[in-house]
């Protein structure tokens, strides 16, 4: 196999963890988390008939937090439940079955089963295995990265993708109106109906030293927006006013992160959220983010209507593929 998966390491790590998983003191959750305070990020009811109220709430959350949770979002609870059920089942398969979907060495595509995602800083590793694959549009889907087991995996993921459109359209409309643009302009700036939905399953096994390790280190998402569902094990943390806080999940809500591309198109009015993931000593944590992204060859920059002499562009326009390459490889942008 070559690559040792974190799931395997967790099986034989009973009291300690390998050195490469121990974060530096300025990253260790036990030393850097504000204790006794849970961050109650804004909760927004997407079914509220008062659109102006919803727009105001999304603008406020996107400008001040970069993160919010949405309820009454229109995705049936059963659909979300089935997505989670098959994702969990995949990671419970024997190792050789999962390795059939592994990224090959020197892979160019982000899709597939893997452990390492980006260039590791100071050789430190994250306590997570993952599976990436695109779920929309059909022209972008590569089914070789979709597990054949469990048998309902494809059907359940396609059903989730179908229900995702309503949420995505609503969010982009509100983000657009909040900038004084027409309702469709933010979505069009991201590629319109050619936007890509990239699903990732994060699988964070039990960890004997959750005080020292991180599931995912601090980062902002490269995407336009990210729409995430977690399992019932808390672990998401957000940075607010230079401090790290636990984020409390609202049952049946979707967690929305503002990503880098929305920050760029809004010319900095909306902020991409700096966040990270903790791990748990007793329980496995799993999350299902969908990264809503521009097509790879689309050039993304501040929206022309938001730029003038008094408000010059704060970001350089760049092809999305180039932006991702620079960020994942930690090269100058």
mmCIF file of C-alpha atoms in Angstrom:
data_model
loop_
_atom_site.group_PDB
_atom_site.id
_atom_site.type_symbol
_atom_site.label_atom_id
_atom_site.label_comp_id
_atom_site.label_asym_id
_atom_site.label_seq_id
_atom_site.Cartn_x
_atom_site.Cartn_y
_atom_site.Cartn_z
ATOM 1 C CA UNK A 1 0.000 0.000 0.000
ATOM 2 C CA UNK A 2 2.779 2.443 0.814
ATOM 3 C CA UNK A 3 0.692 5.024 2.688
ATOM 4 C CA UNK A 4 -0.278 4.330 6.288
ATOM 5 C CA UNK A 5 -3.782 5.599 6.977
ATOM 6 C CA UNK A 6 -4.668 7.445 10.161
ATOM 7 C CA UNK A 7 -7.463 4.920 10.740
ATOM 8 C CA UNK A 8 -4.789 2.186 10.987
ATOM 9 C CA UNK A 9 -2.560 4.291 13.237
ATOM 10 C CA UNK A 10 -5.538 4.893 15.538
ATOM 11 C CA UNK A 11 -6.054 1.146 15.871
ATOM 12 C CA UNK A 12 -2.665 0.631 17.515
ATOM 13 C CA UNK A 13 -2.307 4.019 19.268
ATOM 14 C CA UNK A 14 -3.698 3.445 22.743
ATOM 15 C CA UNK A 15 -1.995 6.060 24.942
ATOM 16 C CA UNK A 16 0.323 8.085 22.750
ATOM 17 C CA UNK A 17 0.423 9.281 19.142
ATOM 18 C CA UNK A 18 3.345 9.418 16.711
ATOM 19 C CA UNK A 19 5.506 12.539 16.938
ATOM 20 C CA UNK A 20 4.466 13.828 13.510
ATOM 21 C CA UNK A 21 0.856 14.261 14.748
ATOM 22 C CA UNK A 22 1.809 16.379 17.778
ATOM 23 C CA UNK A 23 1.135 19.992 16.856
ATOM 24 C CA UNK A 24 3.330 22.906 17.886
ATOM 25 C CA UNK A 25 2.434 24.648 21.141
ATOM 26 C CA UNK A 26 0.795 27.534 19.292
ATOM 27 C CA UNK A 27 -1.580 25.035 17.606
ATOM 28 C CA UNK A 28 -2.348 22.471 20.314
ATOM 29 C CA UNK A 29 -6.092 22.617 21.086
ATOM 30 C CA UNK A 30 -5.615 22.267 24.854
ATOM 31 C CA UNK A 31 -3.391 25.352 24.911
ATOM 32 C CA UNK A 32 -5.152 27.527 22.336
ATOM 33 C CA UNK A 33 -8.903 26.982 22.819
ATOM 34 C CA UNK A 34 -10.934 29.447 24.904
ATOM 35 C CA UNK A 35 -12.285 27.121 27.602
ATOM 36 C CA UNK A 36 -15.858 27.220 28.854
ATOM 37 C CA UNK A 37 -17.117 29.341 25.964
ATOM 38 C CA UNK A 38 -18.932 27.891 22.971
ATOM 39 C CA UNK A 39 -19.287 30.073 19.908
ATOM 40 C CA UNK A 40 -22.946 30.427 19.024
ATOM 41 C CA UNK A 41 -22.566 31.362 15.380
ATOM 42 C CA UNK A 42 -25.602 32.987 13.742
ATOM 43 C CA UNK A 43 -28.516 30.677 12.944
ATOM 44 C CA UNK A 44 -30.584 31.731 9.921
ATOM 45 C CA UNK A 45 -34.012 30.407 8.932
ATOM 46 C CA UNK A 46 -33.952 30.064 5.143
ATOM 47 C CA UNK A 47 -37.727 29.529 5.029
ATOM 48 C CA UNK A 48 -38.487 33.007 6.417
ATOM 49 C CA UNK A 49 -40.774 34.741 3.870
ATOM 50 C CA UNK A 50 -39.161 38.110 4.684
ATOM 51 C CA UNK A 51 -36.292 38.014 2.177
ATOM 52 C CA UNK A 52 -34.860 41.354 3.299
ATOM 53 C CA UNK A 53 -34.510 39.998 6.828
ATOM 54 C CA UNK A 54 -32.730 36.858 5.556
ATOM 55 C CA UNK A 55 -30.398 38.972 3.384
ATOM 56 C CA UNK A 56 -29.521 41.214 6.340
ATOM 57 C CA UNK A 57 -28.785 38.183 8.528
ATOM 58 C CA UNK A 58 -26.573 36.557 5.877
ATOM 59 C CA UNK A 59 -24.725 39.818 5.172
ATOM 60 C CA UNK A 60 -24.070 40.363 8.877
ATOM 61 C CA UNK A 61 -22.878 36.772 9.404
ATOM 62 C CA UNK A 62 -20.733 36.787 6.255
ATOM 63 C CA UNK A 63 -19.125 40.141 7.076
ATOM 64 C CA UNK A 64 -18.482 39.582 10.788
ATOM 65 C CA UNK A 65 -18.176 35.830 11.184
ATOM 66 C CA UNK A 66 -17.588 34.192 7.797
ATOM 67 C CA UNK A 67 -19.732 31.339 9.091
ATOM 68 C CA UNK A 68 -23.372 30.667 9.920
ATOM 69 C CA UNK A 69 -25.840 27.812 10.254
ATOM 70 C CA UNK A 70 -29.032 27.507 8.251
ATOM 71 C CA UNK A 71 -32.222 25.756 9.346
ATOM 72 C CA UNK A 72 -35.405 24.983 7.388
ATOM 73 C CA UNK A 73 -33.136 24.734 4.352
ATOM 74 C CA UNK A 74 -35.295 22.380 2.326
ATOM 75 C CA UNK A 75 -33.025 19.323 2.285
ATOM 76 C CA UNK A 76 -35.058 16.472 3.826
ATOM 77 C CA UNK A 77 -33.657 15.057 7.052
ATOM 78 C CA UNK A 78 -33.888 11.582 5.547
ATOM 79 C CA UNK A 79 -31.707 12.621 2.572
ATOM 80 C CA UNK A 80 -29.014 13.973 4.900
ATOM 81 C CA UNK A 81 -29.271 10.840 7.047
ATOM 82 C CA UNK A 82 -28.743 8.556 4.062
ATOM 83 C CA UNK A 83 -25.740 10.578 2.868
ATOM 84 C CA UNK A 84 -24.139 10.154 6.304
ATOM 85 C CA UNK A 85 -25.035 6.480 6.533
ATOM 86 C CA UNK A 86 -23.250 5.466 3.309
ATOM 87 C CA UNK A 87 -20.243 7.706 3.957
ATOM 88 C CA UNK A 88 -19.705 6.144 7.382
ATOM 89 C CA UNK A 89 -20.154 2.668 5.879
ATOM 90 C CA UNK A 90 -17.408 3.323 3.301
ATOM 91 C CA UNK A 91 -14.853 4.111 5.996
ATOM 92 C CA UNK A 92 -15.830 0.936 7.862
ATOM 93 C CA UNK A 93 -14.913 -1.232 4.846
ATOM 94 C CA UNK A 94 -11.736 -3.372 4.973
ATOM 95 C CA UNK A 95 -8.599 -1.373 4.032
ATOM 96 C CA UNK A 96 -8.111 -3.087 0.655
ATOM 97 C CA UNK A 97 -11.602 -2.041 -0.485
ATOM 98 C CA UNK A 98 -10.971 1.597 0.396
ATOM 99 C CA UNK A 99 -7.536 1.550 -1.251
ATOM 100 C CA UNK A 100 -9.227 0.773 -4.588
ATOM 101 C CA UNK A 101 -10.255 4.457 -4.600
ATOM 102 C CA UNK A 102 -6.880 5.823 -3.457
ATOM 103 C CA UNK A 103 -5.176 8.718 -5.211
ATOM 104 C CA UNK A 104 -2.164 7.519 -7.156
ATOM 105 C CA UNK A 105 1.285 8.909 -6.219
ATOM 106 C CA UNK A 106 1.946 12.264 -7.840
ATOM 107 C CA UNK A 107 -1.792 12.704 -8.416
ATOM 108 C CA UNK A 108 -2.950 15.911 -10.052
ATOM 109 C CA UNK A 109 -6.608 15.516 -9.157
ATOM 110 C CA UNK A 110 -7.809 16.116 -5.617
ATOM 111 C CA UNK A 111 -10.394 13.348 -6.012
ATOM 112 C CA UNK A 112 -10.093 9.960 -4.349
ATOM 113 C CA UNK A 113 -9.356 8.347 -1.001
ATOM 114 C CA UNK A 114 -6.366 9.736 0.849
ATOM 115 C CA UNK A 115 -4.678 11.098 3.931
ATOM 116 C CA UNK A 116 -2.414 13.949 2.887
ATOM 117 C CA UNK A 117 -4.036 16.930 1.181
ATOM 118 C CA UNK A 118 -1.568 19.781 1.145
ATOM 119 C CA UNK A 119 2.057 20.494 1.746
ATOM 120 C CA UNK A 120 2.740 19.761 5.397
ATOM 121 C CA UNK A 121 4.146 22.617 7.454
ATOM 122 C CA UNK A 122 7.073 21.532 9.649
ATOM 123 C CA UNK A 123 6.296 17.907 8.721
ATOM 124 C CA UNK A 124 3.195 17.871 10.932
ATOM 125 C CA UNK A 125 0.338 15.572 9.910
ATOM 126 C CA UNK A 126 -3.413 15.902 10.425
ATOM 127 C CA UNK A 127 -5.380 13.186 12.260
ATOM 128 C CA UNK A 128 -7.776 12.500 9.379
ATOM 129 C CA UNK A 129 -8.410 10.329 6.341
ATOM 130 C CA UNK A 130 -10.648 11.605 3.558
ATOM 131 C CA UNK A 131 -12.554 10.851 0.383
ATOM 132 C CA UNK A 132 -13.090 13.514 -2.278
ATOM 133 C CA UNK A 133 -15.302 13.340 -5.346
ATOM 134 C CA UNK A 134 -17.400 15.736 -7.390
ATOM 135 C CA UNK A 135 -21.174 15.390 -7.190
ATOM 136 C CA UNK A 136 -22.190 18.138 -9.659
ATOM 137 C CA UNK A 137 -22.424 18.939 -12.572
ATOM 138 C CA UNK A 138 -22.782 15.567 -14.352
ATOM 139 C CA UNK A 139 -20.109 16.541 -16.901
ATOM 140 C CA UNK A 140 -17.543 16.860 -14.070
ATOM 141 C CA UNK A 141 -18.346 13.605 -12.263
ATOM 142 C CA UNK A 142 -15.788 10.798 -12.354
ATOM 143 C CA UNK A 143 -17.505 7.703 -10.994
ATOM 144 C CA UNK A 144 -14.222 5.843 -10.526
ATOM 145 C CA UNK A 145 -13.923 7.771 -7.243
ATOM 146 C CA UNK A 146 -17.457 6.915 -6.077
ATOM 147 C CA UNK A 147 -17.474 3.817 -3.858
ATOM 148 C CA UNK A 148 -19.428 0.851 -5.185
ATOM 149 C CA UNK A 149 -19.905 -0.308 -1.607
ATOM 150 C CA UNK A 150 -22.237 0.232 0.059
ATOM 151 C CA UNK A 151 -24.466 -0.329 -3.013
ATOM 152 C CA UNK A 152 -26.700 2.673 -2.229
ATOM 153 C CA UNK A 153 -23.726 5.070 -2.120
ATOM 154 C CA UNK A 154 -24.315 6.516 -5.598
ATOM 155 C CA UNK A 155 -28.079 6.865 -5.254
ATOM 156 C CA UNK A 156 -27.825 8.603 -1.866
ATOM 157 C CA UNK A 157 -25.155 11.046 -3.043
ATOM 158 C CA UNK A 158 -27.067 11.911 -6.220
ATOM 159 C CA UNK A 159 -30.181 12.550 -4.150
ATOM 160 C CA UNK A 160 -28.246 14.892 -1.845
ATOM 161 C CA UNK A 161 -26.745 16.774 -4.810
ATOM 162 C CA UNK A 162 -30.216 17.263 -6.307
ATOM 163 C CA UNK A 163 -31.487 18.886 -3.100
ATOM 164 C CA UNK A 164 -28.346 21.019 -2.755
ATOM 165 C CA UNK A 165 -29.276 23.341 -5.666
ATOM 166 C CA UNK A 166 -32.052 25.136 -3.800
ATOM 167 C CA UNK A 167 -29.786 25.970 -0.869
ATOM 168 C CA UNK A 168 -26.918 27.084 -3.124
ATOM 169 C CA UNK A 169 -29.167 29.341 -5.220
ATOM 170 C CA UNK A 170 -30.769 30.914 -2.151
ATOM 171 C CA UNK A 171 -27.401 31.617 -0.516
ATOM 172 C CA UNK A 172 -25.877 33.163 -3.635
ATOM 173 C CA UNK A 173 -28.974 35.292 -4.250
ATOM 174 C CA UNK A 174 -28.822 36.683 -0.698
ATOM 175 C CA UNK A 175 -25.056 37.252 -0.878
ATOM 176 C CA UNK A 176 -25.538 39.064 -4.179
ATOM 177 C CA UNK A 177 -28.403 41.283 -3.020
ATOM 178 C CA UNK A 178 -26.427 42.109 0.124
ATOM 179 C CA UNK A 179 -23.721 43.680 -2.047
ATOM 180 C CA UNK A 180 -26.226 45.812 -3.954
ATOM 181 C CA UNK A 181 -25.949 43.553 -7.013
ATOM 182 C CA UNK A 182 -28.757 41.893 -8.955
ATOM 183 C CA UNK A 183 -29.830 38.588 -7.414
ATOM 184 C CA UNK A 184 -28.043 36.420 -9.990
ATOM 185 C CA UNK A 185 -24.755 38.324 -10.296
ATOM 186 C CA UNK A 186 -22.735 36.669 -7.530
ATOM 187 C CA UNK A 187 -23.600 33.212 -8.841
ATOM 188 C CA UNK A 188 -22.745 34.234 -12.407
ATOM 189 C CA UNK A 189 -19.372 35.570 -11.235
ATOM 190 C CA UNK A 190 -18.670 32.056 -9.897
ATOM 191 C CA UNK A 191 -19.567 30.304 -13.141
ATOM 192 C CA UNK A 192 -23.371 30.146 -12.935
ATOM 193 C CA UNK A 193 -24.745 26.664 -13.581
ATOM 194 C CA UNK A 194 -21.204 25.424 -14.322
ATOM 195 C CA UNK A 195 -20.220 25.721 -10.654
ATOM 196 C CA UNK A 196 -18.769 22.499 -9.282
ATOM 197 C CA UNK A 197 -19.905 20.754 -6.092
ATOM 198 C CA UNK A 198 -16.953 18.882 -4.590
ATOM 199 C CA UNK A 199 -17.866 16.540 -1.728
ATOM 200 C CA UNK A 200 -15.305 15.625 0.913
ATOM 201 C CA UNK A 201 -15.808 13.134 3.701
ATOM 202 C CA UNK A 202 -13.509 13.826 6.643
ATOM 203 C CA UNK A 203 -12.999 10.767 8.858
ATOM 204 C CA UNK A 204 -11.354 11.589 12.183
ATOM 205 C CA UNK A 205 -10.700 8.359 14.134
ATOM 206 C CA UNK A 206 -10.593 8.240 17.930
ATOM 207 C CA UNK A 207 -7.370 9.816 19.161
ATOM 208 C CA UNK A 208 -5.728 9.057 22.527
ATOM 209 C CA UNK A 209 -4.276 12.592 22.713
ATOM 210 C CA UNK A 210 -6.880 15.027 21.361
ATOM 211 C CA UNK A 211 -5.167 17.756 23.395
ATOM 212 C CA UNK A 212 -2.088 17.533 21.144
ATOM 213 C CA UNK A 213 -3.458 16.686 17.676
ATOM 214 C CA UNK A 214 -5.674 18.399 15.109
ATOM 215 C CA UNK A 215 -7.996 16.769 12.599
ATOM 216 C CA UNK A 216 -7.474 19.651 10.196
ATOM 217 C CA UNK A 217 -5.142 22.588 10.974
ATOM 218 C CA UNK A 218 -6.249 26.209 10.718
ATOM 219 C CA UNK A 219 -7.289 27.210 7.206
ATOM 220 C CA UNK A 220 -9.810 29.108 5.131
ATOM 221 C CA UNK A 221 -11.643 27.248 2.344
ATOM 222 C CA UNK A 222 -10.546 27.861 -1.248
ATOM 223 C CA UNK A 223 -14.137 27.474 -2.453
ATOM 224 C CA UNK A 224 -16.835 30.091 -3.007
ATOM 225 C CA UNK A 225 -18.918 28.685 -0.158
ATOM 226 C CA UNK A 226 -18.812 25.423 1.771
ATOM 227 C CA UNK A 227 -21.949 23.671 3.021
ATOM 228 C CA UNK A 228 -21.211 21.124 5.732
ATOM 229 C CA UNK A 229 -23.068 18.467 7.692
ATOM 230 C CA UNK A 230 -21.358 16.862 10.710
ATOM 231 C CA UNK A 231 -22.063 13.699 12.655
ATOM 232 C CA UNK A 232 -23.028 14.163 16.301
ATOM 233 C CA UNK A 233 -19.447 14.516 17.580
ATOM 234 C CA UNK A 234 -18.494 18.160 18.113
ATOM 235 C CA UNK A 235 -15.110 19.276 16.840
ATOM 236 C CA UNK A 236 -15.375 22.307 14.564
ATOM 237 C CA UNK A 237 -13.576 25.399 15.857
ATOM 238 C CA UNK A 238 -13.592 28.936 14.488
ATOM 239 C CA UNK A 239 -11.209 31.829 15.058
ATOM 240 C CA UNK A 240 -12.939 35.000 16.211
ATOM 241 C CA UNK A 241 -11.014 38.093 17.304
ATOM 242 C CA UNK A 242 -7.783 36.041 17.233
ATOM 243 C CA UNK A 243 -9.109 33.410 19.644
ATOM 244 C CA UNK A 244 -10.178 29.801 18.988
ATOM 245 C CA UNK A 245 -13.654 28.732 20.076
ATOM 246 C CA UNK A 246 -15.686 25.542 19.843
ATOM 247 C CA UNK A 247 -18.660 25.879 17.486
ATOM 248 C CA UNK A 248 -21.929 24.450 18.741
ATOM 249 C CA UNK A 249 -23.933 22.449 16.215
ATOM 250 C CA UNK A 250 -27.651 23.028 15.872
ATOM 251 C CA UNK A 251 -29.458 19.724 15.160
ATOM 252 C CA UNK A 252 -30.492 19.346 11.483
ATOM 253 C CA UNK A 253 -28.760 22.585 10.482
ATOM 254 C CA UNK A 254 -26.264 23.009 7.660
ATOM 255 C CA UNK A 255 -23.061 24.864 8.511
ATOM 256 C CA UNK A 256 -22.084 27.420 5.860
ATOM 257 C CA UNK A 257 -18.529 28.727 5.503
ATOM 258 C CA UNK A 258 -17.727 31.747 3.377
ATOM 259 C CA UNK A 259 -14.795 30.711 1.192
ATOM 260 C CA UNK A 260 -11.952 32.648 -0.364
ATOM 261 C CA UNK A 261 -13.680 33.168 -3.739
ATOM 262 C CA UNK A 262 -16.694 34.943 -2.206
ATOM 263 C CA UNK A 263 -14.311 37.144 -0.213
ATOM 264 C CA UNK A 264 -12.494 37.976 -3.463
ATOM 265 C CA UNK A 265 -15.618 38.682 -5.558
ATOM 266 C CA UNK A 266 -17.078 40.838 -2.753
ATOM 267 C CA UNK A 267 -13.745 42.715 -2.667
ATOM 268 C CA UNK A 268 -13.365 41.934 1.005
ATOM 269 C CA UNK A 269 -16.837 42.808 2.282
ATOM 270 C CA UNK A 270 -17.503 39.154 3.086
ATOM 271 C CA UNK A 271 -14.799 37.311 5.028
ATOM 272 C CA UNK A 272 -13.688 33.715 4.556
ATOM 273 C CA UNK A 273 -13.657 32.016 7.946
ATOM 274 C CA UNK A 274 -10.489 30.720 9.586
ATOM 275 C CA UNK A 275 -11.387 27.363 11.113
ATOM 276 C CA UNK A 276 -9.937 24.022 12.179
ATOM 277 C CA UNK A 277 -11.077 20.619 13.428
ATOM 278 C CA UNK A 278 -10.418 18.955 16.794
ATOM 279 C CA UNK A 279 -10.503 15.203 17.388
ATOM 280 C CA UNK A 280 -12.082 13.117 20.131
ATOM 281 C CA UNK A 281 -10.700 10.530 22.538
ATOM 282 C CA UNK A 282 -13.766 8.291 22.705
ATOM 283 C CA UNK A 283 -15.612 8.797 19.432
ATOM 284 C CA UNK A 284 -14.970 8.940 15.715
ATOM 285 C CA UNK A 285 -15.895 12.283 14.194
ATOM 286 C CA UNK A 286 -17.065 12.537 10.583
ATOM 287 C CA UNK A 287 -18.071 15.557 8.505
ATOM 288 C CA UNK A 288 -19.401 15.993 4.961
ATOM 289 C CA UNK A 289 -18.480 19.386 3.498
ATOM 290 C CA UNK A 290 -19.516 20.245 -0.056
ATOM 291 C CA UNK A 291 -17.208 22.855 -1.577
ATOM 292 C CA UNK A 292 -19.136 24.950 -4.095
ATOM 293 C CA UNK A 293 -16.451 26.091 -6.523
ATOM 294 C CA UNK A 294 -15.977 28.020 -9.762
ATOM 295 C CA UNK A 295 -14.965 25.934 -12.810
ATOM 296 C CA UNK A 296 -11.191 25.441 -12.752
ATOM 297 C CA UNK A 297 -10.492 27.643 -15.789
ATOM 298 C CA UNK A 298 -12.704 30.545 -14.655
ATOM 299 C CA UNK A 299 -10.893 33.753 -13.743
ATOM 300 C CA UNK A 300 -12.171 35.085 -10.429
ATOM 301 C CA UNK A 301 -11.606 38.620 -9.180
ATOM 302 C CA UNK A 302 -13.467 41.476 -7.465
ATOM 303 C CA UNK A 303 -16.830 42.142 -9.142
ATOM 304 C CA UNK A 304 -16.508 45.161 -11.514
ATOM 305 C CA UNK A 305 -19.562 46.838 -9.949
ATOM 306 C CA UNK A 306 -17.892 46.798 -6.525
ATOM 307 C CA UNK A 307 -14.660 48.466 -7.612
ATOM 308 C CA UNK A 308 -14.031 52.190 -8.185
ATOM 309 C CA UNK A 309 -11.482 54.893 -7.339
ATOM 310 C CA UNK A 310 -12.680 55.084 -3.761
ATOM 311 C CA UNK A 311 -12.751 51.291 -3.439
ATOM 312 C CA UNK A 312 -9.892 49.837 -5.532
ATOM 313 C CA UNK A 313 -9.545 46.074 -6.026
ATOM 314 C CA UNK A 314 -8.044 44.365 -2.981
ATOM 315 C CA UNK A 315 -7.389 41.102 -4.821
ATOM 316 C CA UNK A 316 -5.756 40.066 -8.063
ATOM 317 C CA UNK A 317 -7.912 38.219 -10.608
ATOM 318 C CA UNK A 318 -6.753 34.642 -11.050
ATOM 319 C CA UNK A 319 -7.901 31.374 -12.613
ATOM 320 C CA UNK A 320 -9.421 29.212 -9.905
ATOM 321 C CA UNK A 321 -7.089 26.294 -10.739
ATOM 322 C CA UNK A 322 -4.070 28.566 -10.305
ATOM 323 C CA UNK A 323 -5.414 29.884 -7.005
ATOM 324 C CA UNK A 324 -5.855 26.335 -5.673
ATOM 325 C CA UNK A 325 -2.405 25.226 -6.810
ATOM 326 C CA UNK A 326 -0.747 28.146 -5.027
ATOM 327 C CA UNK A 327 -2.707 27.614 -1.831
ATOM 328 C CA UNK A 328 -2.278 23.834 -1.581
ATOM 329 C CA UNK A 329 1.442 24.058 -2.317
ATOM 330 C CA UNK A 330 1.878 27.140 -0.117
ATOM 331 C CA UNK A 331 3.546 29.086 -2.900
ATOM 332 C CA UNK A 332 3.261 32.874 -3.286
ATOM 333 C CA UNK A 333 -0.057 33.929 -4.755
#
